[in-house]
mmCIF file of C-alpha atoms in Angstrom:
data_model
loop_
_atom_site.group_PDB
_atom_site.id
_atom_site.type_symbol
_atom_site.label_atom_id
_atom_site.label_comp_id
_atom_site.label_asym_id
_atom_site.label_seq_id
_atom_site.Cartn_x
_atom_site.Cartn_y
_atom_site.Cartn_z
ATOM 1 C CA UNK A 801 210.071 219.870 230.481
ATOM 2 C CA UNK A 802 207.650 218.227 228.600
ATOM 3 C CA UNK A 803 206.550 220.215 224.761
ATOM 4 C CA UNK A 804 202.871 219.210 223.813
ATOM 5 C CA UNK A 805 201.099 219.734 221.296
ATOM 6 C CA UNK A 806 197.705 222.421 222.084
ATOM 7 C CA UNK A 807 194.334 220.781 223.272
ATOM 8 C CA UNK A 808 192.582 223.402 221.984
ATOM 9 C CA UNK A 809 192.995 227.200 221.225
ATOM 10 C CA UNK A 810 196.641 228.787 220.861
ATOM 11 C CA UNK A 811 198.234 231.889 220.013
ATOM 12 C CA UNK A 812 201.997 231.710 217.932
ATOM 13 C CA UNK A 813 204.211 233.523 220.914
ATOM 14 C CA UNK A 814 203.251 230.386 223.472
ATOM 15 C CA UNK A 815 204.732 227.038 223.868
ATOM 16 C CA UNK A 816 202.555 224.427 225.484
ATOM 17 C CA UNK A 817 203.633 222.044 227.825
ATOM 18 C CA UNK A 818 202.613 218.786 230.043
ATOM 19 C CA UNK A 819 204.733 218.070 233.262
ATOM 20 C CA UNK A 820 203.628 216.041 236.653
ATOM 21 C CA UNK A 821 203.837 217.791 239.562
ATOM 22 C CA UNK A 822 202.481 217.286 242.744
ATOM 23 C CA UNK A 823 200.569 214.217 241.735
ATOM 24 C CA UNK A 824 198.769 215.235 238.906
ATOM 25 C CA UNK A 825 199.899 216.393 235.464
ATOM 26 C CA UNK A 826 199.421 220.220 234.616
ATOM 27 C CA UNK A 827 199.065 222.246 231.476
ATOM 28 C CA UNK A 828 200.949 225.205 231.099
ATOM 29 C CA UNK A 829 202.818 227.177 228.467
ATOM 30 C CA UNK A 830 205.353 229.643 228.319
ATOM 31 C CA UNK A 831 206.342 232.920 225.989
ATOM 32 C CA UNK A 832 209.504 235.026 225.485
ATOM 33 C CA UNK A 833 213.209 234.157 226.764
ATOM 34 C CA UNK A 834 214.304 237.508 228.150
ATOM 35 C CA UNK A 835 213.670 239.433 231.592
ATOM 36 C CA UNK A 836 212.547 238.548 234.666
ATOM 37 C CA UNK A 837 209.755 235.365 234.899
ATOM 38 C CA UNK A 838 205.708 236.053 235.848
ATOM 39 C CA UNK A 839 203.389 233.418 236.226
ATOM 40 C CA UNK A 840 199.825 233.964 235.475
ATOM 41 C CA UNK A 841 196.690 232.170 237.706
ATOM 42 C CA UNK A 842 193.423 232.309 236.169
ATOM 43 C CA UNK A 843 190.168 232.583 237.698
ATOM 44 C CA UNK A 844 186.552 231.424 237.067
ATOM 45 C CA UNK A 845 184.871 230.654 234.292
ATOM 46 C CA UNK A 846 188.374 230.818 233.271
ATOM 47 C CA UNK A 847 191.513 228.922 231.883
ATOM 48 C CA UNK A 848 195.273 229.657 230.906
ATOM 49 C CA UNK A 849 193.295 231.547 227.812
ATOM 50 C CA UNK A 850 192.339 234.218 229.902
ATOM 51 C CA UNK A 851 195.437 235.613 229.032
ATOM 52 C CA UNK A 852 195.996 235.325 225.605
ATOM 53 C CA UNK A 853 195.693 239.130 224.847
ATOM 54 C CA UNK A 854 198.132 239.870 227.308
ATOM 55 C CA UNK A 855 200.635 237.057 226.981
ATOM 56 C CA UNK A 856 202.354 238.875 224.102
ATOM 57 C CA UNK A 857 202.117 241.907 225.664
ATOM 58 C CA UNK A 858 204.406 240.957 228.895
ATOM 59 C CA UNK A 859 206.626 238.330 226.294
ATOM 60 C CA UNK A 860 208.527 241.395 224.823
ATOM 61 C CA UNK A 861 210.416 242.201 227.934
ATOM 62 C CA UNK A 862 209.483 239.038 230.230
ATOM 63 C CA UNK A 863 209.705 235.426 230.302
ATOM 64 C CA UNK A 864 206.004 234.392 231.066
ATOM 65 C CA UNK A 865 204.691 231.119 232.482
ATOM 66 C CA UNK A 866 200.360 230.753 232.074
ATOM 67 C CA UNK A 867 199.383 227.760 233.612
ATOM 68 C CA UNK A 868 195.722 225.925 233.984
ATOM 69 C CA UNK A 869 195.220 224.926 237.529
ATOM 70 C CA UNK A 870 194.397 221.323 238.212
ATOM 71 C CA UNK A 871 191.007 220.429 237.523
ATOM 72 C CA UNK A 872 190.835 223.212 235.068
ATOM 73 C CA UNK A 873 191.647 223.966 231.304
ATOM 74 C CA UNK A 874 193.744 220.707 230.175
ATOM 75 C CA UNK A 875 195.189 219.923 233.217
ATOM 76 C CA UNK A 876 195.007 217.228 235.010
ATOM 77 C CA UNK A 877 191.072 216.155 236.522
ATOM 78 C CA UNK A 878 191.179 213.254 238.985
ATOM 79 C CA UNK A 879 187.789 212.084 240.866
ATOM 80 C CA UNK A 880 189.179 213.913 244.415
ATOM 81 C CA UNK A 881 188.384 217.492 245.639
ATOM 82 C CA UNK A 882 191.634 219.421 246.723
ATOM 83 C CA UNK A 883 192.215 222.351 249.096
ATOM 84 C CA UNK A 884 193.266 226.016 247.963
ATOM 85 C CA UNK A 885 196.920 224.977 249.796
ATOM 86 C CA UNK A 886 197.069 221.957 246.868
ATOM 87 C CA UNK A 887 197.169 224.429 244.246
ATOM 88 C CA UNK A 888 199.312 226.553 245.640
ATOM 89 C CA UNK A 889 202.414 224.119 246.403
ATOM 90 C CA UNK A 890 201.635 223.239 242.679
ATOM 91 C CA UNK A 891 202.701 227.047 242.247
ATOM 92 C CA UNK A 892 205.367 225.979 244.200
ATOM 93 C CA UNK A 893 206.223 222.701 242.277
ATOM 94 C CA UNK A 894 205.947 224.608 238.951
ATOM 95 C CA UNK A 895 208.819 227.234 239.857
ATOM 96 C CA UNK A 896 210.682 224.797 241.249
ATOM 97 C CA UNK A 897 210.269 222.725 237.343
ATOM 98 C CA UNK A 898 211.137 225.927 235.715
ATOM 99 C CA UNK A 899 213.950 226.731 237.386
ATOM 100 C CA UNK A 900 213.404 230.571 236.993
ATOM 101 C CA UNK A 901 212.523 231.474 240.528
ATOM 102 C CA UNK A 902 211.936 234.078 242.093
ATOM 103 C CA UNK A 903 208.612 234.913 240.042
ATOM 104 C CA UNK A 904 206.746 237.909 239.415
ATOM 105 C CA UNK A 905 202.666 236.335 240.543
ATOM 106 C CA UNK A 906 199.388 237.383 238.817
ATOM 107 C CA UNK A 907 196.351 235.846 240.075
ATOM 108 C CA UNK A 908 192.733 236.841 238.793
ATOM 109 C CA UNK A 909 189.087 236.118 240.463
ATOM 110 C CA UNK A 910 188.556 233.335 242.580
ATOM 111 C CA UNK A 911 192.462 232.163 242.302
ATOM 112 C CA UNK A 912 193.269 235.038 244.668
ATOM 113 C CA UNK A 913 193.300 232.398 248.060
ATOM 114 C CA UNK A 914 195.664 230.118 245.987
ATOM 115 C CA UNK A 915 197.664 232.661 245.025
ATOM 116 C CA UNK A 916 197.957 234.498 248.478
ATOM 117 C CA UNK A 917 198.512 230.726 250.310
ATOM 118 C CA UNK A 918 201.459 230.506 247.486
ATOM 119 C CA UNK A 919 203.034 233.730 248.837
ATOM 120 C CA UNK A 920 202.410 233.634 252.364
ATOM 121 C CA UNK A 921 203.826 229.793 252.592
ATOM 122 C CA UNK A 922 206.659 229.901 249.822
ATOM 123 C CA UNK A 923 207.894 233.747 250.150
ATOM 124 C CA UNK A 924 211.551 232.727 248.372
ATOM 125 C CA UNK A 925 209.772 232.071 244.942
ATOM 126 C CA UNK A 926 207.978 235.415 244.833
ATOM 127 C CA UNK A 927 209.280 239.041 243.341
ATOM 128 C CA UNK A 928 206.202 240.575 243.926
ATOM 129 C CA UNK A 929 202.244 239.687 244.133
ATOM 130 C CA UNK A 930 199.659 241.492 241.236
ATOM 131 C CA UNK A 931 195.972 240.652 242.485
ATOM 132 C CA UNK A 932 193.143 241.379 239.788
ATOM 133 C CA UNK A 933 189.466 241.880 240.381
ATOM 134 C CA UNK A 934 190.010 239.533 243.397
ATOM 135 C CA UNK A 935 189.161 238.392 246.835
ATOM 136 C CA UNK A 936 190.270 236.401 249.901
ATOM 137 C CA UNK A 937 188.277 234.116 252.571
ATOM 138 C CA UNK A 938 187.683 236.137 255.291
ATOM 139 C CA UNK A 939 188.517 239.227 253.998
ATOM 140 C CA UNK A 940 185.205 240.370 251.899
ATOM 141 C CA UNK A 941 184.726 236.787 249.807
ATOM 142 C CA UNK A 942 182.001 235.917 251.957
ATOM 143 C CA UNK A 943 180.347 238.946 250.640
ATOM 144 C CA UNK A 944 180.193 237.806 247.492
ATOM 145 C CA UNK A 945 177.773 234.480 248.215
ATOM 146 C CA UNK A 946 175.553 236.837 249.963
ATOM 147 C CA UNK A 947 172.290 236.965 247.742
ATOM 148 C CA UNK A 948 170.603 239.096 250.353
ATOM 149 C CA UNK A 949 173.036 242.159 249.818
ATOM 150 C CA UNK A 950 175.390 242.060 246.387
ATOM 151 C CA UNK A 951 176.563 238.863 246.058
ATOM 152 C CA UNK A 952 175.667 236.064 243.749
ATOM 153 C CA UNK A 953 174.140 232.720 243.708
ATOM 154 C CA UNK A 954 176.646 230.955 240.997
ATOM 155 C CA UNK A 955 179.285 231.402 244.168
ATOM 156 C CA UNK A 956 176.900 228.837 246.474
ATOM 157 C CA UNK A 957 175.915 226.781 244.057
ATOM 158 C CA UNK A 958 179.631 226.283 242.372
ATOM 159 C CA UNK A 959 180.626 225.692 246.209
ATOM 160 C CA UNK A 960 178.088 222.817 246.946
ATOM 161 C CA UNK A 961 180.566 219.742 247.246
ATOM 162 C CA UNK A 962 179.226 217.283 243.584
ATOM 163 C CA UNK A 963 176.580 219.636 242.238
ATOM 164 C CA UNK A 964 178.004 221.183 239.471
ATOM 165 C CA UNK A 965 179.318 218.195 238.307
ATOM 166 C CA UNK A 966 175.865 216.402 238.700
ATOM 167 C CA UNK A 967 173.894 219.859 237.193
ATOM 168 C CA UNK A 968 176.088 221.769 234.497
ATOM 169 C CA UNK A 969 177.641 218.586 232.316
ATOM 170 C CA UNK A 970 176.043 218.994 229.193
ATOM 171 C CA UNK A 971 174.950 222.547 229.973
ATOM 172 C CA UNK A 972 178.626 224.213 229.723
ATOM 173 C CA UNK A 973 177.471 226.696 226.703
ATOM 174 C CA UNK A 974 174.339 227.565 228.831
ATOM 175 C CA UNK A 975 176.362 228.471 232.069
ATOM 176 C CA UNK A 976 179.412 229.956 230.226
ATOM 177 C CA UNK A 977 178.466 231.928 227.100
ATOM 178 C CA UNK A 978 174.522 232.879 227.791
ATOM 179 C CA UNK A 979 174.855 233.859 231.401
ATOM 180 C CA UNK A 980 178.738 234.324 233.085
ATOM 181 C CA UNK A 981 180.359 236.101 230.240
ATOM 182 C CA UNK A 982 177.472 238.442 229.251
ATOM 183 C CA UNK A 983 177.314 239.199 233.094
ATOM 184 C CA UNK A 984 181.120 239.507 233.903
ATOM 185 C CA UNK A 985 181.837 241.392 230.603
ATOM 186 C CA UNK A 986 181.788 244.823 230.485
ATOM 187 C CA UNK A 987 183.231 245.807 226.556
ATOM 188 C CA UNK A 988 181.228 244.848 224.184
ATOM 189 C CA UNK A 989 183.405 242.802 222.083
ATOM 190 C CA UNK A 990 186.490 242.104 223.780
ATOM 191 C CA UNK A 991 185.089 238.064 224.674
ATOM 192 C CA UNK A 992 184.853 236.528 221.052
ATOM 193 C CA UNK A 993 182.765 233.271 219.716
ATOM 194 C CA UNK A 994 186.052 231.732 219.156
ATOM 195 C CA UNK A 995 187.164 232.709 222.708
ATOM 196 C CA UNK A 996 184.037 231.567 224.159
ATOM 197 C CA UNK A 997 184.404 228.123 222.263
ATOM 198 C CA UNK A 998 187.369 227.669 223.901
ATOM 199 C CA UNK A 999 186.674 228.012 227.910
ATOM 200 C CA UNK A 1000 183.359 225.839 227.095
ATOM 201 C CA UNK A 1001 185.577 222.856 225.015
ATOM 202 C CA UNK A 1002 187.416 222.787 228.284
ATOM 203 C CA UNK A 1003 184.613 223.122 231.054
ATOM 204 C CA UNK A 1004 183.162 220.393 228.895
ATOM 205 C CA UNK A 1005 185.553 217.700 229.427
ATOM 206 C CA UNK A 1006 184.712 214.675 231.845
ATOM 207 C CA UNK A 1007 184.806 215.714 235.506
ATOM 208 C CA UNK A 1008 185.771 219.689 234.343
ATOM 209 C CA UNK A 1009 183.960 221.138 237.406
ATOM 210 C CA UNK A 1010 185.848 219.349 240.191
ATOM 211 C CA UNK A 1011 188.753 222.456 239.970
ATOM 212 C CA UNK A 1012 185.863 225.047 240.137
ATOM 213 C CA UNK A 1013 184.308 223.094 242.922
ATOM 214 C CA UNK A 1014 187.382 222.755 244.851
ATOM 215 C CA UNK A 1015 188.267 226.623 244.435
ATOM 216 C CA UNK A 1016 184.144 227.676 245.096
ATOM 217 C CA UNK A 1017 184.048 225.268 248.688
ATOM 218 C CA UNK A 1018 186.980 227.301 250.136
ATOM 219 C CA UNK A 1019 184.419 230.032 250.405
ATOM 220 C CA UNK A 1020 182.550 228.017 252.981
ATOM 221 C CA UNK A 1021 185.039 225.485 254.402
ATOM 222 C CA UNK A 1022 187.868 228.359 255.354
ATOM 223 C CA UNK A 1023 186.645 228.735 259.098
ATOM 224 C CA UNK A 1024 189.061 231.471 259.606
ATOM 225 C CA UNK A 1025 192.593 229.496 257.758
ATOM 226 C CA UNK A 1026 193.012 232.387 255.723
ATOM 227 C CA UNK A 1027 192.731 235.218 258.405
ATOM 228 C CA UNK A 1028 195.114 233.024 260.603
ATOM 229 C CA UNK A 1029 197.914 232.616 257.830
ATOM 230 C CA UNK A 1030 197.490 236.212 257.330
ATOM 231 C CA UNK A 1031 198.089 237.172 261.038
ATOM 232 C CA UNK A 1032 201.480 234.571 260.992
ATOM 233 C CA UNK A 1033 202.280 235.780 257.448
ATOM 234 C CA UNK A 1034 201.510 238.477 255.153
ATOM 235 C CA UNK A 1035 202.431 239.023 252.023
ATOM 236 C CA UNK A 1036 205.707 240.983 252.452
ATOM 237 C CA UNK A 1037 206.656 241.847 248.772
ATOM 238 C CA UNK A 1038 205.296 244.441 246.722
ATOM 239 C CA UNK A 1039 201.899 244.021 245.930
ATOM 240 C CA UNK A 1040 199.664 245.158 243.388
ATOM 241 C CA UNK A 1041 195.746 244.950 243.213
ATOM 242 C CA UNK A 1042 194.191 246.165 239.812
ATOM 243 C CA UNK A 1043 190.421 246.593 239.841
ATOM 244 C CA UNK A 1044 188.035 246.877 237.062
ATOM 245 C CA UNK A 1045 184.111 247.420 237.606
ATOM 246 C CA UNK A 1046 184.231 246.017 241.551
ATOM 247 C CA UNK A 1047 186.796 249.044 242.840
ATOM 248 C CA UNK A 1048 188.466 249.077 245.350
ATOM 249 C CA UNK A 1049 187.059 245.694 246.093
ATOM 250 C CA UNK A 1050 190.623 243.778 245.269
ATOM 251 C CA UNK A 1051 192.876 246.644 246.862
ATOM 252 C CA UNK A 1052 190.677 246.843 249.774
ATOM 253 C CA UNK A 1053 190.799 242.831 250.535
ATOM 254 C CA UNK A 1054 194.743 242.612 249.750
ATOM 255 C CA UNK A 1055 195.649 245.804 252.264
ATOM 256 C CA UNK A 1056 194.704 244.015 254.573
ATOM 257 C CA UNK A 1057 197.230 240.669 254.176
ATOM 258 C CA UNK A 1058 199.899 242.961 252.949
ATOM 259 C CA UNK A 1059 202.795 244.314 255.095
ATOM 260 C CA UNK A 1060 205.233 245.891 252.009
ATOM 261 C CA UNK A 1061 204.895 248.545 249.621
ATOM 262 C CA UNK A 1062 201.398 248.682 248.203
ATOM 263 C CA UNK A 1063 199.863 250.076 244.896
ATOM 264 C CA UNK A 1064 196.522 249.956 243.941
ATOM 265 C CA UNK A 1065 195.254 250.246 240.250
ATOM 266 C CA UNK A 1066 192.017 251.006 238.765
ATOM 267 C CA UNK A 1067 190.963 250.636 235.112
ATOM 268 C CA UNK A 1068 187.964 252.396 234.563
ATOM 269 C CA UNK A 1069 185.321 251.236 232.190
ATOM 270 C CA UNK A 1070 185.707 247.984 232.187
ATOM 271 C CA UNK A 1071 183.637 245.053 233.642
ATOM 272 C CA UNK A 1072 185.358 242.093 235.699
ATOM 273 C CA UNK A 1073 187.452 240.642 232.787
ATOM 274 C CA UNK A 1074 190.096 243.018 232.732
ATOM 275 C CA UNK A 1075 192.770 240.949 231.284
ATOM 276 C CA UNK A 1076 190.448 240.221 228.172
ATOM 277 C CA UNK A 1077 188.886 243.477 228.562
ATOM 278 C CA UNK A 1078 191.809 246.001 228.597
ATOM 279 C CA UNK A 1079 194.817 243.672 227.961
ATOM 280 C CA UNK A 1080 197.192 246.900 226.848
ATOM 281 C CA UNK A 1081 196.106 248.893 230.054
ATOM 282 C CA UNK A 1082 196.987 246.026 232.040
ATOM 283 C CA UNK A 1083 200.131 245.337 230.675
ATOM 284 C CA UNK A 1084 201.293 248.458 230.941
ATOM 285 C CA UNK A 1085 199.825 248.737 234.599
ATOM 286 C CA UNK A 1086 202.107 245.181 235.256
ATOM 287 C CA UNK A 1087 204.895 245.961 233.538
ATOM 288 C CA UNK A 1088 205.187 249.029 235.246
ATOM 289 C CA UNK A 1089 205.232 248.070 238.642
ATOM 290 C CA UNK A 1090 207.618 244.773 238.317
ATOM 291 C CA UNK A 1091 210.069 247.267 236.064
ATOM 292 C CA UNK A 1092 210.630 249.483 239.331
ATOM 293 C CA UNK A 1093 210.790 245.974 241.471
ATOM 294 C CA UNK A 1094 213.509 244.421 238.733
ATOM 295 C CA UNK A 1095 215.492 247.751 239.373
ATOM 296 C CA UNK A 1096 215.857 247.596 243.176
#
């Protein structure tokens, strides 16, 4: 385990820390000593500080693990694209490094295909699966790039292979703080300068967009993976999906890949950011369901 000192923004309950795994070094810290382990996944325009409001929150009774995926936050950023299966057997690498397994899983957003290729391919490191405001290939994502009916048209353009990198570098504050966090946040207040500051120093690094690329092409390069892994293996562990402004969006995609005990969650009045949004609802949503799992 490899202690670092913080890139950028930090909070006093975390630890940061630098290890290789998988081929390319990854970012990711940890908080409280007690209880059983859950590892956090961000989502887009997102990194490990995502969490920050809610790290403390789960640290009282639970050891917690936040990482930044690679191409994202301070991790590692090579010059080569990577599948969603890449980032999830670096899941897999980082709970093997920890030594804590079986985890408690939290993904958010467009991390939802990593996260559900994690469980569906490495079921012995997971307690349960927590999906927030989030999707899968083939299961309603595809929805969400279609301009004609709800969707958006950051989700193409973020998926065209090299145009992000070639368009956004030196327009992170642009992209970021004047048009996806005034559009994803629904409580006034709960995204501050200083947290904005922070997801553009680290979208602004050189290369930053190859993660969000990566992630964004699964959308259109899938041809059915997903719905195949999900007919050989569902997610057989508790699951929870918490939705914010989009429900039942997340429990409605994650039924459908889920063959054990399901809850579904929905935190009303919020926008997409729930973590950031309603941290203390969430928490006590999370801790709530893996309490009744730690029992059994």
């Amino acid at each position: 385990m490899t202690i670092t000192s913080p890139a950028g923004a930090t909070i006093p309950e975390v630890t940061h820390h630098v290890v290789d795994l998988n081929g390319a070094p990854i970012h990711y810290v940890s908080a409280g000593g007690t209880g059983s382990p859950i590892v956090l996944v961000h989502g887009w325009p997102e990194t490990w500080w995502a969490f920050h409001k809610l790290i403390p929150l789960l640290a009282q009774t639970h050891r917690v693990y936040a990482l930044d995926l690679r191409g994202f936050g301070d991790s590692g950023n090579d010059d080569v694209g990577w599948e969603e299966q890449v980032a999830a057997d670096d899941l897999h690498y980082l709970v093997e490094h920890l030594d804590v397994g079986p985890v408690h899983v939290l993904v958010q957003d467009i991390s939802g295909g990593v996260g559900f290729r994690f469980a569906a391919t490495y079921t012995e490191d997971l307690l349960s699966f927590t999906a927030i405001e989030s999707t899968l290939a083939g299961f309603g994502l595809e929805m969400l790039a279609d301009v004609n009916s709800f969707g958006s048209w950051h989700v193409g353009f973020l998926g065209a292979p090299g145009i992000p990198s070639l368009l956004l570098a030196g327009r992170e504050r642009t992209l970021i703080a004047e048009w996806a966090y005034p559009m994803m946040n629904g409580t006034e207040g709960a995204v501050s300068e200083a947290d904005l500051e922070e997801f553009i120093r680290s979208y602004s690094r050189a290369g930053a967009w190859r993660g969000t690329e990566s992630l964004y092409r699964a959308i259109f390069s899938d041809n059915g993976a997903t719905k195949a892994l999900a007919e050989a293996h569902s997610i057989e562990v508790p699951v929870l999906t918490v939705d914010g402004v989009n429900n039942p969006f997340t429990a409605n995609s994650f039924q459908q890949v889920s063959s054990g005990e399901f809850t579904s969650v929905h935190i009303q009045g919020v926008g997409h950011l729930v973590a950031q949004e309603a941290p203390e609802q969430l928490a006590a949503a999370v801790l709530e369901f893996v309490s009744g799992i730690d029992r059994d």
